CSV table of C-alpha atoms in Angstrom, one decimal:
chain,number,residue,atom,x,y,z
A,709,PRO,CA,73.6,126.4,91.0
A,710,GLN,CA,71.5,123.8,93.1
A,711,ILE,CA,70.2,122.1,90.0
A,712,THR,CA,72.8,121.3,87.1
A,713,ALA,CA,72.1,120.1,83.9
A,714,ARG,CA,73.7,116.8,84.7
A,715,PHE,CA,71.2,116.3,87.7
A,716,LEU,CA,68.4,116.8,85.1
A,717,PHE,CA,69.4,114.5,82.5
A,718,HIS,CA,69.8,112.1,85.6
A,719,THR,CA,66.9,112.5,87.0
A,720,PHE,CA,64.6,112.5,83.5
A,721,ALA,CA,66.6,108.8,83.0
A,722,VAL,CA,65.6,107.3,85.7
A,723,MET,CA,61.8,109.0,85.3
A,724,PHE,CA,62.1,107.6,81.8
A,725,LEU,CA,62.8,104.5,83.3
A,726,THR,CA,60.0,104.8,86.1
A,727,GLY,CA,57.1,105.3,83.1
A,728,VAL,CA,58.9,102.2,81.2
A,729,TRP,CA,57.9,99.9,84.6
A,730,LEU,CA,55.2,101.4,84.6
A,731,SER,CA,53.2,100.8,81.7
A,732,PHE,CA,53.6,96.9,82.2
A,733,PRO,CA,50.9,95.5,83.6
A,734,THR,CA,50.0,94.3,87.2
A,735,GLY,CA,50.1,91.0,88.2
A,736,GLU,CA,53.0,88.8,87.1
A,737,GLU,CA,54.6,90.7,84.6
A,738,ARG,CA,55.8,94.0,87.3
A,739,GLN,CA,56.7,90.6,89.7
A,740,ALA,CA,58.7,89.5,87.2
A,741,THR,CA,60.8,92.9,86.9
A,742,MET,CA,62.0,92.3,90.3
A,743,PRO,CA,65.8,91.7,89.7
A,744,PHE,CA,65.7,94.8,87.5
A,745,LEU,CA,64.8,96.8,90.5
A,746,LEU,CA,67.3,95.6,92.6
A,747,ALA,CA,69.6,96.1,90.3
A,748,GLY,CA,68.9,100.2,90.1
A,749,LEU,CA,69.1,99.8,94.1
A,750,VAL,CA,72.0,98.0,94.4
A,751,MET,CA,73.5,101.4,91.7
A,752,GLY,CA,72.2,103.7,93.4
A,753,VAL,CA,73.8,103.0,96.4
A,754,VAL,CA,77.1,101.6,94.7
A,755,SER,CA,76.6,105.5,92.8
A,756,VAL,CA,76.3,107.5,96.3
A,757,THR,CA,78.9,105.2,98.1
A,758,ILE,CA,81.4,106.6,95.0
A,759,LEU,CA,80.0,110.1,94.5
A,760,TYR,CA,80.5,110.5,98.6
A,761,PHE,CA,84.4,109.3,98.7
A,762,GLN,CA,85.1,111.3,95.5
A,763,ASN,CA,83.5,114.8,96.3
A,764,LYS,CA,85.3,113.6,100.2
A,765,ARG,CA,88.6,114.4,98.6
A,766,VAL,CA,87.7,117.6,96.1
A,767,LEU,CA,86.5,119.1,99.7
A,768,GLU,CA,89.6,118.0,101.7
A,769,ALA,CA,91.6,119.8,98.8
A,770,TRP,CA,88.8,123.4,99.1
A,771,ASP,CA,89.2,124.0,102.3
A,772,THR,CA,92.6,123.3,102.6
A,773,VAL,CA,94.7,125.9,102.7
A,774,THR,CA,98.4,125.5,100.2
A,775,SER,CA,100.7,125.7,102.7
A,776,ILE,CA,104.0,127.7,102.5
A,777,VAL,CA,107.3,125.1,103.2
A,778,LYS,CA,109.2,128.5,104.9
A,779,PHE,CA,106.4,128.8,107.0
A,780,ILE,CA,105.7,125.5,108.0
A,781,ASP,CA,103.8,124.3,111.1
A,782,ALA,CA,103.4,120.7,112.6
A,783,GLY,CA,100.3,119.4,111.9
A,784,HIS,CA,98.1,118.5,108.1
A,785,ASN,CA,99.2,120.5,105.5
A,786,GLU,CA,98.7,120.6,102.0
A,787,LEU,CA,102.5,120.9,100.4
A,788,VAL,CA,102.7,121.8,96.8
A,789,GLY,CA,106.6,121.8,95.2
A,790,GLN,CA,108.7,119.9,93.1
A,791,VAL,CA,110.8,116.8,94.0
A,792,ARG,CA,114.7,116.8,95.1
A,793,PRO,CA,116.9,114.7,96.8
A,794,ALA,CA,116.7,113.8,100.3
A,795,SER,CA,120.6,113.3,100.5
A,796,PHE,CA,123.5,113.4,98.7
A,797,GLU,CA,123.5,109.0,98.5
A,798,PRO,CA,122.8,108.4,95.0
A,799,LEU,CA,119.4,107.4,94.0
A,800,GLU,CA,118.6,103.5,93.1
A,801,THR,CA,119.3,102.8,89.4
A,802,VAL,CA,117.1,100.6,87.6
A,803,HIS,CA,116.7,98.6,85.5
A,804,VAL,CA,113.7,97.5,83.9
A,805,ASP,CA,112.3,93.8,84.4
A,806,ASN,CA,116.5,93.6,85.0
A,807,TYR,CA,117.3,94.7,81.0
A,808,ARG,CA,120.5,96.4,80.6
A,809,ASP,CA,120.0,98.2,77.7
A,810,SER,CA,120.6,102.0,78.1
A,811,SER,CA,116.8,102.5,77.3
A,812,TRP,CA,115.6,100.0,79.8
A,813,THR,CA,118.0,101.8,82.5
A,814,PHE,CA,116.9,105.1,84.9
A,815,ASP,CA,118.0,107.2,86.9
A,816,ASN,CA,117.0,110.0,89.7
A,817,LEU,CA,113.3,108.2,90.8
A,818,VAL,CA,112.3,108.7,93.8
A,819,GLY,CA,109.4,107.0,93.2
A,820,TRP,CA,108.8,103.8,90.5
A,821,GLY,CA,106.5,101.2,89.5
A,822,TRP,CA,107.5,99.0,86.7
A,823,THR,CA,105.0,96.2,84.7
A,824,TYR,CA,105.5,93.2,82.2
A,825,SER,CA,102.2,92.3,80.8
A,826,ILE,CA,100.9,89.6,77.7
A,827,TYR,CA,97.8,89.9,75.4
A,828,HIS,CA,97.3,86.0,75.5
A,829,CYS,CA,94.0,84.7,73.5
A,830,TRP,CA,92.5,81.3,74.0
A,831,GLN,CA,90.0,79.5,72.5
A,832,GLU,CA,86.6,78.9,75.1
A,833,ARG,CA,83.2,76.4,73.6
A,834,TYR,CA,79.7,77.7,74.4
A,835,GLN,CA,76.4,76.8,74.1
A,836,ASP,CA,74.1,79.3,71.8
A,837,LYS,CA,70.4,79.2,72.5
A,838,ASP,CA,69.2,76.7,70.2
A,839,GLY,CA,71.4,73.8,72.2
A,840,LYS,CA,74.5,73.9,69.4
A,841,TRP,CA,78.3,74.0,70.7
A,842,HIS,CA,80.4,76.3,69.3
A,843,THR,CA,84.0,77.6,69.3
A,844,ARG,CA,85.3,81.1,69.4
A,845,THR,CA,88.9,83.0,70.5
A,846,GLU,CA,88.7,85.1,73.4
A,847,CYS,CA,91.6,87.8,73.5
A,848,ALA,CA,93.3,89.8,76.8
A,849,TRP,CA,95.6,91.6,78.5
A,850,LYS,CA,97.2,90.0,81.4
A,851,SER,CA,99.8,90.7,84.0
A,852,VAL,CA,103.0,88.4,84.6
A,853,ARG,CA,105.0,90.2,87.1
A,854,SER,CA,105.5,93.9,88.4
A,855,LYS,CA,107.9,95.5,90.7
A,856,GLY,CA,108.4,98.7,92.4
A,857,SER,CA,110.0,100.6,95.0
A,858,SER,CA,109.6,104.2,96.8
A,859,SER,CA,112.1,106.1,99.1
A,860,PRO,CA,112.0,109.5,100.9
A,861,PHE,CA,112.8,113.0,99.0
A,862,MET,CA,113.0,116.6,99.2
A,863,LEU,CA,109.9,118.5,98.3
A,864,HIS,CA,110.7,122.5,98.0
A,865,ASP,CA,108.0,124.6,96.8
A,866,GLY,CA,110.9,128.1,96.1
A,867,SER,CA,111.0,129.3,100.0
A,868,GLY,CA,112.4,126.4,101.4
A,869,GLY,CA,112.1,122.3,101.8
A,870,ILE,CA,111.1,119.9,103.8
A,871,ILE,CA,111.9,115.9,103.7
A,872,VAL,CA,108.7,114.0,102.6
A,873,ASP,CA,108.8,110.2,103.8
A,874,LEU,CA,107.6,108.9,100.2
A,875,PRO,CA,107.0,104.9,101.6
A,876,THR,CA,104.5,105.9,104.4
A,877,PHE,CA,102.1,107.0,102.3
A,878,ARG,CA,99.6,104.0,101.0
A,879,ASP,CA,97.7,106.2,98.9
A,880,SER,CA,100.7,107.6,96.0
A,881,SER,CA,100.5,108.1,92.1
A,882,PHE,CA,103.1,108.9,89.6
A,883,GLY,CA,100.6,109.9,87.2
A,884,GLY,CA,100.5,108.2,83.5
A,885,ALA,CA,103.4,105.4,82.0
A,886,ILE,CA,106.9,107.3,81.6
A,887,TRP,CA,108.0,105.1,79.4
A,888,GLN,CA,106.6,101.9,77.4
A,889,LYS,CA,108.2,99.1,75.4
A,890,ASP,CA,106.4,96.2,73.4
A,891,SER,CA,109.4,94.0,72.3
A,892,PRO,CA,112.4,92.8,74.8
A,893,GLY,CA,115.7,94.4,74.8
A,894,SER,CA,119.0,93.1,74.2
A,895,ARG,CA,121.1,92.7,77.4
A,896,GLY,CA,120.0,90.6,79.9
A,897,GLY,CA,116.2,90.4,81.0
A,898,ASN,CA,113.7,88.2,82.1
A,899,ASN,CA,111.9,85.0,80.8
A,900,LEU,CA,109.9,85.7,78.7
A,901,TYR,CA,106.2,84.1,78.9
A,902,THR,CA,105.6,82.2,76.5
A,903,LYS,CA,102.6,79.3,78.0
A,904,GLY,CA,99.8,79.3,75.8
A,905,ASP,CA,98.8,81.8,72.8
A,906,VAL,CA,100.5,85.2,73.7
A,907,ARG,CA,100.2,87.7,70.6
A,908,LYS,CA,101.9,91.0,72.4
A,909,HIS,CA,104.2,91.9,75.4
A,910,ARG,CA,104.6,95.4,77.3
A,911,TRP,CA,106.7,96.8,79.2
A,912,VAL,CA,105.3,99.8,81.3
A,913,LEU,CA,107.0,102.0,83.5
A,914,TYR,CA,105.7,104.7,86.1
A,915,GLY,CA,107.6,107.3,88.3
A,916,LEU,CA,107.9,110.2,90.4
A,917,GLN,CA,111.4,111.8,89.1
A,918,LEU,CA,113.7,114.6,90.4
A,919,GLY,CA,112.4,117.7,89.2
A,920,ASP,CA,109.1,116.5,88.5
A,921,PRO,CA,105.9,118.9,90.3
A,922,VAL,CA,104.9,117.0,93.2
A,923,TYR,CA,101.3,117.2,95.5
A,924,THR,CA,100.8,115.9,98.8
A,925,MET,CA,98.6,116.0,101.6
A,926,ALA,CA,100.3,114.9,105.0
A,927,ARG,CA,100.9,115.1,108.6
A,928,VAL,CA,104.3,116.9,109.3
A,929,LYS,CA,106.0,116.2,113.0
A,930,SER,CA,109.1,116.0,114.3
A,931,ARG,CA,112.0,113.6,113.1
A,932,PRO,CA,114.8,112.3,115.8
A,933,HIS,CA,118.0,114.4,116.1
A,934,ASP,CA,119.9,111.3,115.1
A,935,GLU,CA,117.9,111.6,111.6
A,936,ILE,CA,118.1,115.3,110.8
A,937,PRO,CA,119.5,115.2,107.5
A,938,ARG,CA,122.1,118.0,106.5
A,939,GLY,CA,123.6,120.1,104.0
A,940,THR,CA,120.6,119.0,101.4
A,941,VAL,CA,117.8,122.0,102.3
A,942,SER,CA,118.4,125.6,100.4
A,943,GLU,CA,120.4,128.4,102.5
A,944,ASN,CA,117.0,130.6,102.5
A,945,ALA,CA,114.3,127.7,104.9
A,946,SER,CA,115.2,128.3,108.2
A,947,ARG,CA,116.6,125.6,110.6
A,948,VAL,CA,112.8,124.3,111.6
A,949,HIS,CA,112.8,122.2,108.2
A,950,HIS,CA,115.6,120.3,108.8
A,951,THR,CA,113.6,118.9,112.2
A,952,LEU,CA,110.3,118.2,110.5
A,953,VAL,CA,109.3,115.0,107.9
A,954,ALA,CA,106.0,114.5,106.1
A,955,VAL,CA,104.1,111.2,106.7
A,956,GLY,CA,101.5,109.6,105.3
A,957,GLU,CA,99.3,109.3,108.6
A,958,ASP,CA,95.5,110.0,108.1
A,959,ALA,CA,93.7,112.9,110.8
A,960,PRO,CA,90.6,113.4,111.0
A,961,ARG,CA,88.4,114.9,107.4
A,962,ARG,CA,92.3,114.8,105.9
A,963,HIS,CA,93.4,111.7,103.8
A,964,ALA,CA,97.0,111.5,103.2
A,965,VAL,CA,97.7,111.5,99.8
A,966,LEU,CA,100.6,112.0,97.4
A,967,GLN,CA,100.7,112.3,93.6
A,968,LYS,CA,103.0,113.7,90.5
A,969,GLY,CA,101.4,117.5,89.7
A,970,THR,CA,100.3,120.2,91.4
A,971,GLU,CA,96.6,121.1,93.5
A,972,PHE,CA,95.6,121.6,89.8
A,973,SER,CA,95.2,117.8,89.3
A,974,VAL,CA,93.6,117.2,91.7
A,975,LEU,CA,90.7,120.5,92.5
A,976,LYS,CA,87.6,119.6,90.7
A,977,ALA,CA,84.5,121.7,90.1
A,978,LYS,CA,82.0,122.3,93.5
A,979,SER,CA,78.9,121.0,92.5
A,980,SER,CA,75.5,121.5,95.3
A,981,THR,CA,74.6,118.1,97.4
A,982,ILE,CA,70.9,117.9,95.4
A,983,SER,CA,72.9,117.5,91.8
A,984,ARG,CA,75.5,115.7,93.2
A,985,TYR,CA,73.5,112.9,95.2
A,986,GLY,CA,69.9,114.0,93.9
A,987,ALA,CA,69.5,111.8,91.0
A,988,SER,CA,70.9,108.9,92.6
A,989,ALA,CA,69.2,109.1,95.9
A,990,LEU,CA,65.9,109.6,93.6
A,991,LEU,CA,67.0,105.7,92.0
A,992,ILE,CA,67.2,104.4,95.2
A,993,LEU,CA,63.4,105.7,96.5
A,994,SER,CA,61.9,104.6,93.1
A,995,SER,CA,64.0,101.6,93.5
A,996,ILE,CA,62.0,100.6,96.4
A,997,MET,CA,58.7,102.3,96.1
A,998,LEU,CA,58.7,99.6,92.6
A,999,MET,CA,60.0,97.3,94.1
A,1000,VAL,CA,56.7,97.5,97.0
A,1001,ALA,CA,54.4,98.2,94.0
A,1002,ALA,CA,55.2,95.2,92.5
A,1003,VAL,CA,55.1,92.7,95.8
């Protein structure tokens, strides 16, 4: 639909704010609202920018037909499949924050990243409207250290497999956390952060494991003959998959991306141009007109 309920809701909100401004008497009172009008203008511009890039990625997923690996050609392709090993070499064993406990040790991760954060508090002095000084306690999460790595893997969709060079992707997502701990392990480990008033510790691991579903928009190109892996693709895949590799290179109107999940986790409902940008554009125009009127 060209006009949606969300568009009408946002439009009425902008019209309501415009009506409130028009209720101010002309003169200094309207001129005093100039910072709010400028804020509305900035919000409208930022909103249009964000919506543009969000919609661009959605349209890329809608407009690009998912390629079947068995019949894939060189060029920019959309691929969906399962993560499998790229070679017979064992993958790196991950010890989160260097703890050697079995529950802190993970294998079969082609891409991973862990973070260690603390929830700390501090005292802050502030002055109230009467000029009196008070002290209050503020708390927040703070990242202490993190580490991550990635390695090539084979994407297999049942018809064939192709090597995906994961380290070449600047835009990659491993989804939500696959593991989390709030207390340290008992074997090894790096030093805990103890400076200040530390209330909590948290370790979180994100990763792409063998067997996970994976979606990617990537450039498929030939690889050097001496880098062609052998014995890693199932028998029903043709020879061409040994000689091709998917890399994270952008193309015109195509942004290279890799993330855990299928294309259904990427696709979103399409919306019309009016519904998408109409309310933000109205906010920009209203702010400009009211700024001119205030002057």
